[in-house]
Amino acid sequence: MTRVDGEGDMAGTKVLVTYASRMGGTAGIAEAIGDQLRRCGHPVDVRSVADVGSLRGYEVVVLGSAIYPRGWCQDAVRFLRRHRSELRERQVWLFHSGPIGPDRDAPQTAPPNVARLIRKIGAAEPMTFAGRLEQDSATGVVSRWLARGQLAGDFRDWLTIKQWARHIHESIQGVDLTPSPAGVGPSGGRAGSP
């Protein structure tokens, strides 16, 4: 899915990486994904879901949300609802981040309201990335209290995040990725895409 611009140079597929983040951990993951996709030759915009009005001009959308016991950030859920028809026409990759502590590497299933929207747009289950909980970014009484204990720290696995972004690039380019590269976990993207 590459295209040739007016100068005859190859230009990568235009990608929007958008996110909903409360304490900055998911935003950092989105930036890392965007950086890796740029290294692969794609023009990429990384924006908060609150700053995205339209998906016009983007061929691929990567959406990430922080995940909590009660589900995704409401801004991310609203983004899925608002852009449902546009997302059905694009390759969509989803991730959520947030697990910390001993279960930080366990995949998280999408909350029921998000799972319904994912089925409607034809995307795969979100990739799960471990999160971060640090004193300087913790918001709310419970988060600040937890950030003083054993669950505190930055558990994001930058190598796995970069590998997943590379996996997205290869899928966009039509490279057969079956099975998924070791350590990358489940892939995102349109249902039926590699």
Short mmCIF file of C-alpha atoms in Angstrom, two decimals:
data_model
loop_
_atom_site.label_atom_id
_atom_site.label_comp_id
_atom_site.label_asym_id
_atom_site.label_seq_id
_atom_site.Cartn_x
_atom_site.Cartn_y
_atom_site.Cartn_z
CA MET A 1 0.00 0.00 0.00
CA THR A 2 2.67 2.49 -0.95
CA ARG A 3 2.00 5.33 -3.29
CA VAL A 4 4.07 7.50 -5.58
CA ASP A 5 3.93 11.24 -5.01
CA GLY A 6 4.10 13.88 -7.75
CA GLU A 7 7.92 13.87 -7.76
CA GLY A 8 8.03 10.13 -8.47
CA ASP A 9 9.52 9.27 -5.05
CA MET A 10 8.03 6.46 -3.03
CA ALA A 11 6.13 7.69 -0.01
CA GLY A 12 4.95 5.42 2.80
CA THR A 13 1.37 4.90 3.78
CA LYS A 14 0.10 7.79 5.91
CA VAL A 15 -0.58 6.68 9.48
CA LEU A 16 -2.41 8.29 12.39
CA VAL A 17 -1.28 7.11 15.82
CA THR A 18 -3.80 8.38 18.34
CA TYR A 19 -4.18 7.74 22.04
CA ALA A 20 -6.06 8.40 25.27
CA SER A 21 -3.75 8.65 28.28
CA ARG A 22 -4.32 9.81 31.85
CA MET A 23 -0.80 9.72 33.28
CA GLY A 24 1.33 9.83 30.14
CA GLY A 25 2.32 6.16 29.87
CA THR A 26 0.11 5.41 26.87
CA ALA A 27 1.13 8.68 25.21
CA GLY A 28 4.77 7.59 25.47
CA ILE A 29 3.96 4.26 23.83
CA ALA A 30 2.11 6.05 21.02
CA GLU A 31 5.15 8.28 20.43
CA ALA A 32 7.44 5.23 20.28
CA ILE A 33 5.14 3.51 17.76
CA GLY A 34 5.04 6.68 15.68
CA ASP A 35 8.84 7.01 15.75
CA GLN A 36 9.31 3.40 14.61
CA LEU A 37 6.79 3.76 11.78
CA ARG A 38 8.58 6.95 10.64
CA ARG A 39 11.86 5.01 10.59
CA CYS A 40 10.09 2.53 8.30
CA GLY A 41 9.28 5.38 5.89
CA HIS A 42 5.69 6.26 6.77
CA PRO A 43 4.47 9.81 7.29
CA VAL A 44 2.98 9.64 10.80
CA ASP A 45 0.98 12.00 12.98
CA VAL A 46 0.82 11.22 16.70
CA ARG A 47 -2.10 12.95 18.43
CA SER A 48 -4.35 12.70 21.42
CA VAL A 49 -7.83 11.44 20.47
CA ALA A 50 -9.14 14.79 21.73
CA ASP A 51 -7.19 16.52 18.93
CA VAL A 52 -8.46 14.36 16.04
CA GLY A 53 -11.43 15.76 14.13
CA SER A 54 -11.32 13.65 10.98
CA LEU A 55 -9.51 10.61 9.62
CA ARG A 56 -9.38 12.05 6.11
CA GLY A 57 -5.96 11.53 4.56
CA TYR A 58 -4.99 8.59 6.77
CA GLU A 59 -4.89 5.07 5.37
CA VAL A 60 -3.96 3.38 8.65
CA VAL A 61 -5.05 4.22 12.21
CA VAL A 62 -3.33 2.99 15.36
CA LEU A 63 -5.41 3.69 18.48
CA GLY A 64 -4.22 3.20 22.02
CA SER A 65 -5.89 3.64 25.38
CA ALA A 66 -4.87 3.26 28.96
CA ILE A 67 -6.76 0.33 30.45
CA TYR A 68 -8.08 0.27 33.99
CA PRO A 69 -10.21 -2.20 35.96
CA ARG A 70 -13.30 -0.35 34.74
CA GLY A 71 -12.17 -0.27 31.11
CA TRP A 72 -10.69 2.05 28.53
CA CYS A 73 -10.47 5.83 28.82
CA GLN A 74 -13.82 7.28 27.80
CA ASP A 75 -12.14 9.55 25.21
CA ALA A 76 -10.89 6.45 23.36
CA VAL A 77 -14.32 4.79 23.48
CA ARG A 78 -15.92 7.99 22.14
CA PHE A 79 -13.30 8.08 19.37
CA LEU A 80 -14.25 4.53 18.28
CA ARG A 81 -17.96 5.42 18.29
CA ARG A 82 -17.55 8.74 16.50
CA HIS A 83 -15.28 7.39 13.74
CA ARG A 84 -16.82 3.91 13.43
CA SER A 85 -17.72 4.23 9.73
CA GLU A 86 -14.38 5.81 8.78
CA LEU A 87 -12.46 3.13 10.67
CA ARG A 88 -14.27 0.36 8.75
CA GLU A 89 -12.60 1.75 5.59
CA ARG A 90 -9.06 1.68 7.00
CA GLN A 91 -6.55 -0.73 8.42
CA VAL A 92 -6.91 -0.35 12.20
CA TRP A 93 -4.50 -1.46 14.90
CA LEU A 94 -5.38 -1.22 18.58
CA PHE A 95 -3.40 -1.37 21.80
CA HIS A 96 -4.01 -0.76 25.44
CA SER A 97 -1.53 -0.23 28.23
CA GLY A 98 -1.58 -0.18 31.95
CA PRO A 99 -0.91 -3.56 33.58
CA ILE A 100 1.73 -3.31 36.30
CA GLY A 101 3.09 -5.66 38.93
CA PRO A 102 3.30 -9.46 38.63
CA ASP A 103 0.56 -9.68 35.96
CA ARG A 104 1.95 -6.88 33.78
CA ASP A 105 2.74 -9.21 30.87
CA ALA A 106 -0.64 -10.96 30.83
CA PRO A 107 -2.77 -10.01 27.81
CA GLN A 108 -5.90 -8.05 28.70
CA THR A 109 -9.13 -8.56 26.80
CA ALA A 110 -11.00 -5.54 25.56
CA PRO A 111 -13.83 -4.42 27.84
CA PRO A 112 -17.29 -5.46 26.52
CA ASN A 113 -18.24 -2.00 25.20
CA VAL A 114 -14.91 -1.74 23.35
CA ALA A 115 -15.13 -5.35 22.08
CA ARG A 116 -18.52 -4.58 20.47
CA LEU A 117 -17.06 -1.55 18.69
CA ILE A 118 -14.00 -3.54 17.59
CA ARG A 119 -16.27 -6.15 15.97
CA LYS A 120 -18.25 -3.41 14.19
CA ILE A 121 -15.13 -1.88 12.64
CA GLY A 122 -13.55 -5.26 11.82
CA ALA A 123 -10.36 -4.89 13.86
CA ALA A 124 -8.51 -7.53 15.86
CA GLU A 125 -8.14 -7.65 19.64
CA PRO A 126 -5.89 -4.93 21.07
CA MET A 127 -2.25 -5.61 21.86
CA THR A 128 -1.52 -5.30 25.58
CA PHE A 129 1.54 -3.39 26.79
CA ALA A 130 2.66 -3.09 30.39
CA GLY A 131 2.23 0.36 31.86
CA ARG A 132 3.94 2.75 34.20
CA LEU A 133 3.05 4.14 37.60
CA GLU A 134 5.38 6.77 38.97
CA GLN A 135 5.09 9.42 41.67
CA ASP A 136 5.63 12.35 39.31
CA SER A 137 2.78 11.38 36.99
CA ALA A 138 0.29 9.63 39.30
CA THR A 139 -3.13 11.27 39.44
CA GLY A 140 -5.81 10.59 42.00
CA VAL A 141 -5.51 9.42 45.57
CA VAL A 142 -5.32 5.67 44.81
CA SER A 143 -2.72 6.08 42.03
CA ARG A 144 -0.53 8.29 44.21
CA TRP A 145 -0.74 5.77 47.05
CA LEU A 146 0.11 2.82 44.75
CA ALA A 147 3.01 4.80 43.25
CA ARG A 148 4.69 4.72 46.68
CA GLY A 149 4.59 0.91 46.88
CA GLN A 150 5.86 -2.19 45.12
CA LEU A 151 3.73 -1.56 42.03
CA ALA A 152 5.61 1.65 41.28
CA GLY A 153 7.84 1.80 38.24
CA ASP A 154 7.99 1.97 34.48
CA PHE A 155 7.24 -1.50 33.12
CA ARG A 156 6.89 -0.57 29.46
CA ASP A 157 8.89 -2.94 27.23
CA TRP A 158 10.27 -0.67 24.52
CA LEU A 159 11.68 -3.52 22.44
CA THR A 160 8.29 -5.25 22.26
CA ILE A 161 6.61 -1.94 21.41
CA LYS A 162 9.07 -1.32 18.55
CA GLN A 163 8.67 -4.89 17.30
CA TRP A 164 4.89 -4.45 17.22
CA ALA A 165 5.25 -1.20 15.27
CA ARG A 166 7.55 -3.02 12.84
CA HIS A 167 4.90 -5.75 12.56
CA ILE A 168 2.36 -3.06 11.61
CA HIS A 169 4.74 -1.72 8.94
CA GLU A 170 5.26 -5.19 7.47
CA SER A 171 1.51 -5.80 7.40
CA ILE A 172 0.91 -2.48 5.66
CA GLN A 173 3.51 -3.51 3.08
CA GLY A 174 1.72 -6.82 2.50
CA VAL A 175 4.43 -9.04 3.99
CA ASP A 176 3.02 -12.41 5.06
CA LEU A 177 3.28 -12.40 8.84
CA THR A 178 1.68 -15.73 9.67
CA PRO A 179 2.49 -16.71 12.35
CA SER A 180 3.16 -13.48 14.25
CA PRO A 181 6.83 -12.85 15.17
CA ALA A 182 7.89 -14.37 18.49
CA GLY A 183 7.46 -12.02 21.40
CA VAL A 184 5.19 -9.64 19.54
CA GLY A 185 1.90 -11.12 20.69
CA PRO A 186 -1.41 -10.92 18.87
CA SER A 187 -1.53 -8.61 15.89
CA GLY A 188 -4.06 -5.91 15.21
CA GLY A 189 -5.45 -4.74 11.90
CA ARG A 190 -8.48 -5.35 9.77
CA ALA A 191 -10.10 -8.71 10.12
CA GLY A 192 -8.62 -11.04 7.56
CA SER A 193 -5.52 -8.92 6.96
CA PRO A 194 -2.07 -10.43 7.49
#
